Coordinates of C-alpha atoms and ligand atoms in Angstrom, one line a residue:
X1 CA 46.9 13.6 6.8
X2 CA 50.4 14.3 8.3
X3 CA 54.0 13.7 7.4
X4 CA 56.1 12.9 10.4
X5 CA 59.8 13.6 9.9
X6 CA 61.8 11.7 12.7
X7 CA 65.6 12.1 12.9
X8 CA 66.9 9.3 15.0
X9 CA 70.2 7.6 15.7
X10 CA 71.5 5.1 13.1
X11 CA 71.8 2.6 15.8
X12 CA 68.2 2.9 16.7
X13 CA 66.8 3.3 13.3
X14 CA 66.2 -0.4 12.4
X15 CA 64.3 -1.0 15.6
X16 CA 62.2 2.2 15.3
X17 CA 61.3 1.4 11.8
X18 CA 60.4 -2.2 12.5
X19 CA 58.3 -1.2 15.4
X20 CA 56.4 1.3 13.3
X21 CA 56.0 -1.3 10.4
X22 CA 54.6 -3.8 13.0
X23 CA 51.9 -1.3 13.9
X24 CA 51.0 -0.9 10.2
X25 CA 52.8 2.5 9.6
X26 CA 54.5 2.9 6.2
X27 CA 58.1 4.1 6.6
X28 CA 60.8 5.5 4.3
X29 CA 64.3 5.5 5.7
X30 CA 66.8 8.2 4.5
X31 CA 70.4 8.2 5.2
X32 CA 71.2 11.7 6.5
X33 CA 74.0 13.7 8.2
X34 CA 73.6 16.1 11.1
X35 CA 75.0 19.5 10.4
X36 CA 76.6 20.1 13.8
X37 CA 78.5 16.8 14.4
X38 CA 78.8 15.9 10.7
X39 CA 78.1 12.2 11.5
X40 CA 75.5 10.0 10.1
X41 CA 71.9 9.8 11.3
X42 CA 68.7 8.4 9.8
X43 CA 65.6 10.4 8.9
X44 CA 62.3 8.5 8.8
X45 CA 59.3 9.8 6.7
X46 CA 56.0 8.4 7.9
X47 CA 52.7 9.5 6.2
X48 CA 49.8 8.9 8.4
X49 CA 46.2 9.9 9.3
X50 CA 46.1 12.6 11.9
X51 CA 44.6 10.4 14.6
X52 CA 47.6 8.0 14.4
X53 CA 50.2 10.7 14.8
X54 CA 50.5 10.3 18.5
X55 CA 50.9 6.6 18.3
X56 CA 53.7 7.0 15.9
X57 CA 55.4 9.6 18.1
X58 CA 55.2 7.2 21.1
X59 CA 56.8 4.4 19.2
X60 CA 59.7 6.7 18.1
X61 CA 60.2 8.0 21.5
X62 CA 60.1 4.4 23.0
X63 CA 62.9 3.0 20.9
X64 CA 65.2 6.1 20.6
X65 CA 67.9 6.4 23.2
X66 CA 69.8 9.6 24.2
X67 CA 73.6 9.3 23.8
X68 CA 76.6 11.4 24.4
X69 CA 78.8 12.0 21.4
X70 CA 82.3 13.4 21.4
X71 CA 82.5 16.5 19.2
X72 CA 85.8 17.9 18.2
X73 CA 86.2 21.8 18.8
X74 CA 86.9 24.1 15.9
X75 CA 90.3 24.7 17.4
X76 CA 91.2 21.0 16.9
X77 CA 90.4 21.0 13.1
X78 CA 93.1 19.0 11.3
X79 CA 94.5 17.3 14.5
X80 CA 92.1 14.4 14.7
X81 CA 91.1 12.6 18.0
X82 CA 94.5 10.9 18.4
X83 CA 96.6 14.1 18.7
X84 CA 95.3 15.5 21.9
X85 CA 92.3 17.2 20.2
X86 CA 90.1 19.3 22.2
X87 CA 86.8 17.5 22.5
X88 CA 83.4 18.3 24.1
X89 CA 80.7 15.8 25.0
X90 CA 77.5 16.6 23.2
X91 CA 74.1 15.1 24.1
X92 CA 72.3 13.7 21.1
X93 CA 68.7 12.5 20.7
X94 CA 66.8 10.3 21.4
X95 CA 64.9 11.6 18.3
X96 CA 63.9 14.9 16.8
X97 CA 60.3 14.8 15.4
X98 CA 58.6 17.3 13.1
X99 CA 55.0 16.9 12.2
X100 CA 53.7 18.6 9.0
X101 CA 50.3 18.9 7.5
X102 CA 49.9 17.2 4.1
X103 CA 47.6 18.8 1.4
X104 CA 47.3 15.5 -0.6
X105 CA 48.9 12.2 -1.2
X106 CA 48.5 10.1 -4.3
X107 CA 50.0 6.8 -5.3
X108 CA 50.1 6.2 -9.1
Ligands
LIG1 P1 73.6 17.3 14.6 O1 73.2 18.6 13.8 O2 74.7 16.7 14.3 O3 73.5 17.7 16.1 C1 73.9 16.7 17.0 C2 73.7 17.3 18.5 O4 74.6 18.4 18.6 C3 72.3 17.7 18.8 O5 71.5 16.8 19.2 C4 72.6 18.9 19.8 O6 72.6 18.4 21.1 C5 73.9 19.4 19.4 N1 73.7 20.6 18.6 C6 73.2 20.7 17.4 N2 73.4 22.0 16.8 C7 74.0 22.7 17.8 C8 74.5 24.0 17.9 N3 74.3 25.0 16.9 N4 75.1 24.5 19.0 C9 75.4 23.5 20.0 N5 74.9 22.2 20.0 C10 74.3 21.7 19.0 P2 69.9 16.7 18.8 O7 69.3 18.1 19.1 O8 69.4 15.6 19.5 O9 69.9 16.5 17.3 C11 70.2 15.3 16.6 C12 70.2 15.5 15.1 O10 68.8 15.8 14.7 C13 70.9 16.6 14.7 O11 72.3 16.3 14.3 C14 70.3 17.0 13.3 O12 70.6 16.1 12.4 C15 68.9 16.8 13.8 N6 68.1 18.0 14.2 C16 68.0 18.4 15.5 N7 67.3 19.5 15.5 C17 67.1 19.9 14.2 C18 66.4 21.0 13.7 N8 65.8 22.1 14.5 N9 66.4 21.1 12.3 C19 66.9 20.2 11.5 N10 67.5 19.1 12.0 C20 67.6 19.0 13.4

């Protein structure tokens, strides 16, 4: 058994989770924050049999779009976006996916 950890954009998370559920995956959605941009994203936990991992990854990839996000540089801290802050465009996503081996899973 595997645990898939998929970090996706908030705007894609409902569609990705719905598509996974439709294909009989069980999904837990966590509200998370990226350490670099410090903006919200969504982490999906998907426990599944080894042979279904590729299917889950394909679904996540299919519904996760790459976006450009403006990141304020450290020199701009405290000045905000409105005051001529120095901003860089950062490419985010589609999705970052980790696959971990699971020793056991029980439901009580
Ligand atoms: P953030 O940490 O907010 O990162 C957002 C985007 O900023 C990243 O997009 C990447 O393009 C850029 N970035 C991140 N760290 C950087 C750094 N040290 N220097 C320069 N640019 C950097 P993605 O790679 O698509 O990542 C999207 C989100 O997925 C991340 O949000 C983070 O929450 C998660 N993530 C990505 N890789 C991860 C990893 N190796 N471990 C844990 N979480 C990860």
